[in-house]
Tab-separated table of C-alpha atoms in Angstrom:
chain	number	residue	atom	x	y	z
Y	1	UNK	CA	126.066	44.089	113.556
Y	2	UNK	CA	123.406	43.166	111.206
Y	3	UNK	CA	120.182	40.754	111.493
Y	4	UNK	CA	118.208	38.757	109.536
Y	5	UNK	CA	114.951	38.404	109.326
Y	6	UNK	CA	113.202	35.089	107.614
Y	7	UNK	CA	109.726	34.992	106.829
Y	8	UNK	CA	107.850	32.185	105.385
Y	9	UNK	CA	103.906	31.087	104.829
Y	10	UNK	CA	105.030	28.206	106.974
Y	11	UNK	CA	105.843	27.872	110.922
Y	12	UNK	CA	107.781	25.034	109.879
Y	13	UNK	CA	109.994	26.215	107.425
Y	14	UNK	CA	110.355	29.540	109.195
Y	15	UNK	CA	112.030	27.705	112.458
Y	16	UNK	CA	113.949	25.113	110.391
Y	17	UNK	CA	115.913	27.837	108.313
Y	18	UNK	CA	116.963	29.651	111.714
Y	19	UNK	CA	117.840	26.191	112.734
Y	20	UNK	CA	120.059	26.140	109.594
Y	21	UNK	CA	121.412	29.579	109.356
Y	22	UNK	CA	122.273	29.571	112.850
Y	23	UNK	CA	124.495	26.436	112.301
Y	24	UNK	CA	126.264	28.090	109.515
Y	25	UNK	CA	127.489	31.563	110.822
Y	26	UNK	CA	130.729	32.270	112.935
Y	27	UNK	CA	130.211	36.138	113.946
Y	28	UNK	CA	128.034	38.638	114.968
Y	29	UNK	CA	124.814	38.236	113.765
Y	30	UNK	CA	120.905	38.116	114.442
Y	31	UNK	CA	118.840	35.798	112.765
Y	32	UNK	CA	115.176	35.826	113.779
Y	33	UNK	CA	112.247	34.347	112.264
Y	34	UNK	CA	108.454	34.509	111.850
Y	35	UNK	CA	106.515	32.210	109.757
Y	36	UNK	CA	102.582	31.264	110.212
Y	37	UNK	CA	99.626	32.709	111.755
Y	38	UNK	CA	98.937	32.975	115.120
Y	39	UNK	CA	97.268	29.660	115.481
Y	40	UNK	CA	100.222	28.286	113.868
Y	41	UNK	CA	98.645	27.529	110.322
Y	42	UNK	CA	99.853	28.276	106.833
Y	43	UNK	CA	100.107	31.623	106.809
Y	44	UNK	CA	101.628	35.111	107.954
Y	45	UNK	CA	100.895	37.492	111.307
Y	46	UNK	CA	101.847	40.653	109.305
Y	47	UNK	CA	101.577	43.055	112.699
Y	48	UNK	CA	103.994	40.174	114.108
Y	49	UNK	CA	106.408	41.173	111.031
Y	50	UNK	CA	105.730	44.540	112.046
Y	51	UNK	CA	107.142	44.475	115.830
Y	52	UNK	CA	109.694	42.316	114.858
Y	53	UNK	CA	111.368	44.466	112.596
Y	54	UNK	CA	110.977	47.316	114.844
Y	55	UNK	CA	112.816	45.359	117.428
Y	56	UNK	CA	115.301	44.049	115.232
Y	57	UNK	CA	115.905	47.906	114.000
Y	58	UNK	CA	116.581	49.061	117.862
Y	59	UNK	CA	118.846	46.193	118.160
Y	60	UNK	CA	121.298	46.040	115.098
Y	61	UNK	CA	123.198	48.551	112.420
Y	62	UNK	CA	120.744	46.795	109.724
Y	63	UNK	CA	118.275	44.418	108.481
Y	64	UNK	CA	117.957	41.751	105.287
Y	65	UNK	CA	114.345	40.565	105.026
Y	66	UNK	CA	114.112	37.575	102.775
Y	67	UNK	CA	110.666	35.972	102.287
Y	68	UNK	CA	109.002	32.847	100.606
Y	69	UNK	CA	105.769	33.259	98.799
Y	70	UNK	CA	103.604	36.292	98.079
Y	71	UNK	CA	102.195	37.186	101.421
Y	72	UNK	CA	105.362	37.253	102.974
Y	73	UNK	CA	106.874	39.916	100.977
Y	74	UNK	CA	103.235	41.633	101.101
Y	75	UNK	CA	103.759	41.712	104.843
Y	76	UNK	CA	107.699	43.021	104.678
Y	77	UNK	CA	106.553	45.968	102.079
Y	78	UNK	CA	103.666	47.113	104.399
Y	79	UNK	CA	106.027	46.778	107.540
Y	80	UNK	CA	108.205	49.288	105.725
Y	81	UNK	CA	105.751	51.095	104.112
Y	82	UNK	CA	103.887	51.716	108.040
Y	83	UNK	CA	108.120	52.403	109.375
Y	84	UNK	CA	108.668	55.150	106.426
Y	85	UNK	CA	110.989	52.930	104.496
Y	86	UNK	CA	114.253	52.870	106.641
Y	87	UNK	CA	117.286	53.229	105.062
Y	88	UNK	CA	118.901	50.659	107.454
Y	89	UNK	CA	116.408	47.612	106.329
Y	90	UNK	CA	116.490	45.639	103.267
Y	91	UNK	CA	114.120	42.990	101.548
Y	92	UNK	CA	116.647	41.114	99.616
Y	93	UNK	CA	115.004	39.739	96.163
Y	94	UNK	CA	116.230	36.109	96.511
Y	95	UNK	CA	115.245	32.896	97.164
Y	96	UNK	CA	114.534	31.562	100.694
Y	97	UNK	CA	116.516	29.138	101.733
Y	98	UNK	CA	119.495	29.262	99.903
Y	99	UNK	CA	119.282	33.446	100.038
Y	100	UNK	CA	118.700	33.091	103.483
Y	101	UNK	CA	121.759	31.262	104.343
Y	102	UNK	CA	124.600	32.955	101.930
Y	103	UNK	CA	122.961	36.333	103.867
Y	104	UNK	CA	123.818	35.005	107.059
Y	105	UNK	CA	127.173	33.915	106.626
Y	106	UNK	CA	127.933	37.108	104.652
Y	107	UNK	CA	126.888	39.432	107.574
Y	108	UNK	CA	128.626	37.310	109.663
Y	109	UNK	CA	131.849	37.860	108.012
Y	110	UNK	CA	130.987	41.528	109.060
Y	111	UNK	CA	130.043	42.433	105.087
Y	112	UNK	CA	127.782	46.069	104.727
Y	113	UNK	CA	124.235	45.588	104.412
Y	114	UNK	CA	123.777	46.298	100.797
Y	115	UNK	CA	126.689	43.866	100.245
Y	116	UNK	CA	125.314	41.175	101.661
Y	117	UNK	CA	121.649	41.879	99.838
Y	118	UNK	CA	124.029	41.434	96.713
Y	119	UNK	CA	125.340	38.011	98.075
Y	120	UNK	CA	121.607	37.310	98.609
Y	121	UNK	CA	120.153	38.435	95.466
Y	122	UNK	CA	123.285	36.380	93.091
Y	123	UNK	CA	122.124	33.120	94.518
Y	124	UNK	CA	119.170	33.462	91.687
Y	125	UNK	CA	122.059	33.020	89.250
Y	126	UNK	CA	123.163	29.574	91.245
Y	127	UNK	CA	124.208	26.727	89.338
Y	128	UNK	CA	123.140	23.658	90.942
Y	129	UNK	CA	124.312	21.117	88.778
K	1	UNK	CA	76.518	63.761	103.587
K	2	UNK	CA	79.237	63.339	106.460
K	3	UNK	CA	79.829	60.159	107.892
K	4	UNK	CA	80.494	59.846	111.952
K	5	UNK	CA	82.534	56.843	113.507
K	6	UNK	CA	78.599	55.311	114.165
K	7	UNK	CA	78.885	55.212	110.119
K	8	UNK	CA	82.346	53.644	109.751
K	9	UNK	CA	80.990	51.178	113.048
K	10	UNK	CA	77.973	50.124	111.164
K	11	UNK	CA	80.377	49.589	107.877
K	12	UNK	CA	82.484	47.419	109.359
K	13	UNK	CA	79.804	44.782	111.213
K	14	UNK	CA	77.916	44.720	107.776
K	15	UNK	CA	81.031	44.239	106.120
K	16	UNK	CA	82.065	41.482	108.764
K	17	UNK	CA	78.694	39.865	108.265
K	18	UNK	CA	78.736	39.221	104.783
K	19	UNK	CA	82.256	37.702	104.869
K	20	UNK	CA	80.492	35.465	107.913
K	21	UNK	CA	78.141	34.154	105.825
K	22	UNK	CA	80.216	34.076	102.290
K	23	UNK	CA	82.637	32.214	104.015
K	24	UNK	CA	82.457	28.872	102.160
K	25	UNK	CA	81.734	30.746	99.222
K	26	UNK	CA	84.855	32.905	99.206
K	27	UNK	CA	87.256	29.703	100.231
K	28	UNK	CA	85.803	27.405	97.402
K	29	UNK	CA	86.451	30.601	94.809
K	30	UNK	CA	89.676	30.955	96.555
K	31	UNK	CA	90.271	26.550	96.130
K	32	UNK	CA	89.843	26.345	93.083
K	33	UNK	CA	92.623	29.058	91.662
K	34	UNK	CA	94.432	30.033	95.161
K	35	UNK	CA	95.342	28.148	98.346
K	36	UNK	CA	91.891	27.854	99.269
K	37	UNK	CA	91.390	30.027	102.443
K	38	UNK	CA	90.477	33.547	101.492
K	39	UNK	CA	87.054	33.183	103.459
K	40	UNK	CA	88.110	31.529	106.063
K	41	UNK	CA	90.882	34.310	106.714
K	42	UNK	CA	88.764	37.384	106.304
K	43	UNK	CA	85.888	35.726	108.685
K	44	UNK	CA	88.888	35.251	110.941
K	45	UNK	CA	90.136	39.007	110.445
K	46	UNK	CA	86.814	40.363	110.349
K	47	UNK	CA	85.773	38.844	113.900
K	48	UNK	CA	89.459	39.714	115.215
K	49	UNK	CA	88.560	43.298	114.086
K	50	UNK	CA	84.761	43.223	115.865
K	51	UNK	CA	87.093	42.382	119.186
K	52	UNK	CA	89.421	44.666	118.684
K	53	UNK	CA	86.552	47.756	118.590
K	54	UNK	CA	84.646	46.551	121.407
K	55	UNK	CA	87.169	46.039	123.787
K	56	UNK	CA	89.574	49.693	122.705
K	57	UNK	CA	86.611	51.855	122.013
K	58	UNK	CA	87.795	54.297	119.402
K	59	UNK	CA	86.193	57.342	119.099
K	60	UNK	CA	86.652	58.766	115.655
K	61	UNK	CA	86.623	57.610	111.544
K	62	UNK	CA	90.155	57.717	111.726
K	63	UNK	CA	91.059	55.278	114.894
K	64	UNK	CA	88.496	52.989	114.026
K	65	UNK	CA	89.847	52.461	110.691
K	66	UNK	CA	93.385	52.102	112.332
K	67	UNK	CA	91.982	49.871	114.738
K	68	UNK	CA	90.132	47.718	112.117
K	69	UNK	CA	93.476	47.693	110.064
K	70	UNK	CA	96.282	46.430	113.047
K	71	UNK	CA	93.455	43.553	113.328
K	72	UNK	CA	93.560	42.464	110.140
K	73	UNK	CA	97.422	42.718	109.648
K	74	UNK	CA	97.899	40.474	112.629
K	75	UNK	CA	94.702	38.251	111.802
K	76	UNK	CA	94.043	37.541	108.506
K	77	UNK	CA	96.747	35.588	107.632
K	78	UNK	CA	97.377	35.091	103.906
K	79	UNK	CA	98.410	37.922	100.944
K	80	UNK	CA	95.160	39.975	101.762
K	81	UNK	CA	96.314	40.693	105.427
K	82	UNK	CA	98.753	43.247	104.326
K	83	UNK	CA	96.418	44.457	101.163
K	84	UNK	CA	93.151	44.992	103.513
K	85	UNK	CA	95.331	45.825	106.484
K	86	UNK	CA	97.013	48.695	103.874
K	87	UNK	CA	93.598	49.818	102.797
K	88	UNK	CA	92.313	50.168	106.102
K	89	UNK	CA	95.746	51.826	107.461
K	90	UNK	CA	95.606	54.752	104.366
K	91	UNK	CA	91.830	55.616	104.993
K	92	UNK	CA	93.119	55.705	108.929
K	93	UNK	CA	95.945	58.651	107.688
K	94	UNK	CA	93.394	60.149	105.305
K	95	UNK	CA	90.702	60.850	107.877
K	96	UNK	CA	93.352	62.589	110.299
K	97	UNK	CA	91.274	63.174	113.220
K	98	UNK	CA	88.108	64.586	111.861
K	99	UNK	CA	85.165	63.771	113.867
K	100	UNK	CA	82.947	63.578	110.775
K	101	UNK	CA	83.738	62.783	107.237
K	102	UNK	CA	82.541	64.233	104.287
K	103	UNK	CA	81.979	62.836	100.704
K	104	UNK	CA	85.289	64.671	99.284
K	105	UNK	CA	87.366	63.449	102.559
K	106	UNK	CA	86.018	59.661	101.847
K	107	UNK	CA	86.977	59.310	98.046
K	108	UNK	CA	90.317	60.948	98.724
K	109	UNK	CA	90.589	58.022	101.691
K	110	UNK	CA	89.592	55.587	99.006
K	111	UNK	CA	92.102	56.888	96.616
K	112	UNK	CA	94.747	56.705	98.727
K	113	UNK	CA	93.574	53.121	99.841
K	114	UNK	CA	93.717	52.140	96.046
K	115	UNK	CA	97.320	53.524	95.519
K	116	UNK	CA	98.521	51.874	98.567
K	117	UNK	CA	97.409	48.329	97.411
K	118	UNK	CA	98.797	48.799	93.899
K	119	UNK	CA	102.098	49.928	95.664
K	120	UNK	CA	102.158	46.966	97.756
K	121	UNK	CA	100.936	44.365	95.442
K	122	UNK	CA	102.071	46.097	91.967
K	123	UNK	CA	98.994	44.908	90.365
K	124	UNK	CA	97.078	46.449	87.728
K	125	UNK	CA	93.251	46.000	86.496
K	126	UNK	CA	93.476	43.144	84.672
K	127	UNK	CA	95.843	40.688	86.591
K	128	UNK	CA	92.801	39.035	87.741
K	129	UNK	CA	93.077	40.842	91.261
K	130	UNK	CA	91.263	42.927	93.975
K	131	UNK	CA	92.717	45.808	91.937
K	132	UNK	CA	90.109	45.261	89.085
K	133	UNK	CA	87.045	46.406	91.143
K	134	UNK	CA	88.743	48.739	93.147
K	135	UNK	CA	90.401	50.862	90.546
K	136	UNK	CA	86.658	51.330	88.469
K	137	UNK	CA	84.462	51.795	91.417
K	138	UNK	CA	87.227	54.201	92.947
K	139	UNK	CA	87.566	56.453	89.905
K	140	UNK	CA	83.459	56.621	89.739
K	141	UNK	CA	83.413	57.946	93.138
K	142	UNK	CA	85.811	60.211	92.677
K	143	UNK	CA	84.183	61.389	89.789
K	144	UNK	CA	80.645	61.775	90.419
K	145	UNK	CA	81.645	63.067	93.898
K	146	UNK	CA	83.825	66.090	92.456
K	147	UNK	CA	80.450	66.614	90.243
K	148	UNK	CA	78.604	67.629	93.285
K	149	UNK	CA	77.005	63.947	93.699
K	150	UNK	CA	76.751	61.762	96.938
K	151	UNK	CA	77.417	58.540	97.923
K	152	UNK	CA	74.066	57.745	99.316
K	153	UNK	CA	72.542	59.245	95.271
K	154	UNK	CA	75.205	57.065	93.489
K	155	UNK	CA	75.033	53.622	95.575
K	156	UNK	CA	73.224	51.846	93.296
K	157	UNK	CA	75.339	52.689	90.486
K	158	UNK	CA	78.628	51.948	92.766
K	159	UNK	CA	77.350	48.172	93.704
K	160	UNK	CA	76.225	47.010	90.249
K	161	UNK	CA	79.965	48.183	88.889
K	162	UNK	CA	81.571	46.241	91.417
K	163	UNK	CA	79.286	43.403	91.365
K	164	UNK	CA	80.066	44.186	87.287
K	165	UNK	CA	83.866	43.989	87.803
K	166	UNK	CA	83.920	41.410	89.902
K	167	UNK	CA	82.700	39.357	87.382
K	168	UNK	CA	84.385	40.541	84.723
K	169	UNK	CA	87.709	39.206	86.725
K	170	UNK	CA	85.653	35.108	85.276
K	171	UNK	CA	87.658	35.216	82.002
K	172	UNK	CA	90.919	36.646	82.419
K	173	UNK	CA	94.155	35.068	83.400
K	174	UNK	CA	95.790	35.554	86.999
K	175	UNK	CA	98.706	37.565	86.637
K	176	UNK	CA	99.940	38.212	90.584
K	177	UNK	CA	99.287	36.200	93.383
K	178	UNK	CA	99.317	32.352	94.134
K	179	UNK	CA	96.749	32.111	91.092
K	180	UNK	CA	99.217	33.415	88.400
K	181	UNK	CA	101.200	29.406	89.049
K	182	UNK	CA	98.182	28.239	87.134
K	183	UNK	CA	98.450	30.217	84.239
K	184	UNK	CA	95.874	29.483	81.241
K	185	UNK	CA	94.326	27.010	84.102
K	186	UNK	CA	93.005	30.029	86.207
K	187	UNK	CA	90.812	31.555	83.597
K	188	UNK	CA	86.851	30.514	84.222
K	189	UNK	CA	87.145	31.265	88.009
K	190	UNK	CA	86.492	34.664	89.866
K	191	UNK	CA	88.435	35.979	91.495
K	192	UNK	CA	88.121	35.358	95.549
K	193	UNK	CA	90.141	39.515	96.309
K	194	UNK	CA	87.851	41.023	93.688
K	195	UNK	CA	84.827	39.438	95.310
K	196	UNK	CA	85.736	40.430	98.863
K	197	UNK	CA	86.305	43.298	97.580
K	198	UNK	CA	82.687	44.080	96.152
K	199	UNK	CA	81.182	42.926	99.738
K	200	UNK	CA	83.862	45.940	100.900
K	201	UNK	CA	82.100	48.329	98.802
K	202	UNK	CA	78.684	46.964	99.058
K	203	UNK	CA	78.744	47.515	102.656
K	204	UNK	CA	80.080	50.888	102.355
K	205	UNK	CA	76.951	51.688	100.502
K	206	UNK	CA	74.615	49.846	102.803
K	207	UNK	CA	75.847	51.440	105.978
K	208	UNK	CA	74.450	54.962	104.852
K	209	UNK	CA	70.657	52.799	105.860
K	210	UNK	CA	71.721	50.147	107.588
K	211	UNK	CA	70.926	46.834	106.407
């Protein structure tokens, strides 16, 4: 079983995308989410990234990390860099929202973790119109 | 000279003071090319750090720099949680568990500090970053201090380059970071990491006297 974790600069976002991930998958998955600071501004709680990882690492056979702006991926490299880059966790180079939900349906179809980074990672390459 | 955890204490209040009282100053550099809250964050980190010391108590270089670093990871907020939290973090694993730190064992820390935040934030001098004062002043420590010198007989030297660099971040164009959406339109600001960054080293050198 697989998770995935969203991070975004915004509280907001970060518990709306759950909202929609978690209405699009069918299996056995974990999505979490952190987004904001600890006051619950614009932001990121990088230690916060840090534990949840950790957790979602004991819990599952994997994690895709997808992030929104700058600070967010700053926080998922340092998480890794401080966990000795695990070979179970993934930060999938892809946009948010749209990255975040084709992961979550793809590791909810049971798809390998670097499988569904790939899902992740085409949606760059989306047409929308 | 060696420097004992009273050294690396004394660092990081005079380091936590001058973001205090440059906080307005480091958010308006930070508005006008960024998302405007670069001082308010480090004040916030800084302070969060202060707490953290007083109320764990650690006893050597090493575990106060970890300490320092967990509080800014979880406190500062924006891009420069993870890239102070990193540098603080890679001193922390460079000191070991020395009781006292000598000028060799402090440029190596700063070394490895630099490499960490150009791993994390793959930015090189230039791209209008923290990574344009850091890099210089680094590689002059490193220097003079394999040539037998001191920090406390090179300080002066080390705060006019970074005050030097810092500036010299004015004219160039933002290449990483929230600033880099501007393009053209972030040239003629400083940069808010590089200027953090010279109150970093600044009270580095001012902790040898104290203030």
């Amino acid at each position: 079983m697989l998770s995935i974790l969203i991070l975004s600069h915004s509280p907001d976002i970060a518990r709306g995308l759950k909202e929609m991930c978690l209405q699009m998958i069918s299996g056995d998955v974990t999505i979490e989410a952190v987004g904001g600071t600890k006051e619950g501004n614009l932001g990121i709680d990088a230690e916060l990234v840090l534990n949840k990882l950790q957790e979602l690492m004991a819990n599952s056979d994997g994690v895709v990390v997808l992030g929104d702006i700058g600070s967010t991926i700053l926080a998922a490299k340092n998480a890794l860099n401080m966990l000795g880059f695990p070979a179970n966790v993934c930060i999938a180079d892809a946009p948010l929202v749209e990255g975040a939900v084709v992961a979550s349906v793809e590791a909810s179809l049971g798809s390998p973790l670097q499988e569904v980074v790939k899902k992740a990672e085409e949606v760059k390459s989306l047409n929308k119109l | 000279m060696m420097y004992d955890a009273n050294y690396f204490r004394r660092f990081i209040e005079i380091f936590a003071k001058y973001l205090e009282e440059n906080k307005e100053y480091l958010t308006r550099l930070d508005a006008a090319i960024g998302d405007g809250d670069h001082g308010i964050n480090m004040d916030r980190g800084a302070k969060a750090a202060l707490d953290r010391l007083s109320s764990t108590n650690p006893k050597t270089p090493g575990e106060i720099m970890r300490t320092v670093g967990m509080a800014l990871l979880s406190s500062v907020g924006g891009a420069a949680g993870p890239l102070y939290g990193t540098i603080f973090m890679r001193m922390s694993l460079a000191f070991g568990n020395r009781d006292k730190i000598d000028d060799k064992n402090l440029a190596t820390a700063l070394e490895q500090a630099l490499l960490g935040i150009k791993g994390l934030g793959k930015a090189e001098v230039g791209d209008k970053t923290m990574v344009d004062v850091w890099e210089p002043v680094v590689n002059f420590l490193k220097e003079n201090i394999e040539n037998g010198r001191t920090l406390p007989e090179i300080c002066e030297e080390v705060v006019a380059l970074a005050e030097e660099r810092m500036k010299a971040t004015i004219p160039l164009q933002a290449r990483k970071g929230r600033a880099s959406y501007l393009g053209e339109r972030s040239i003629g600001h400083q940069d808010p990491g590089a200027t953090s960054s010279y109150y970093f080293f600044r009270s580095l050198c001012e902790a040898i006297g104290g203030r």
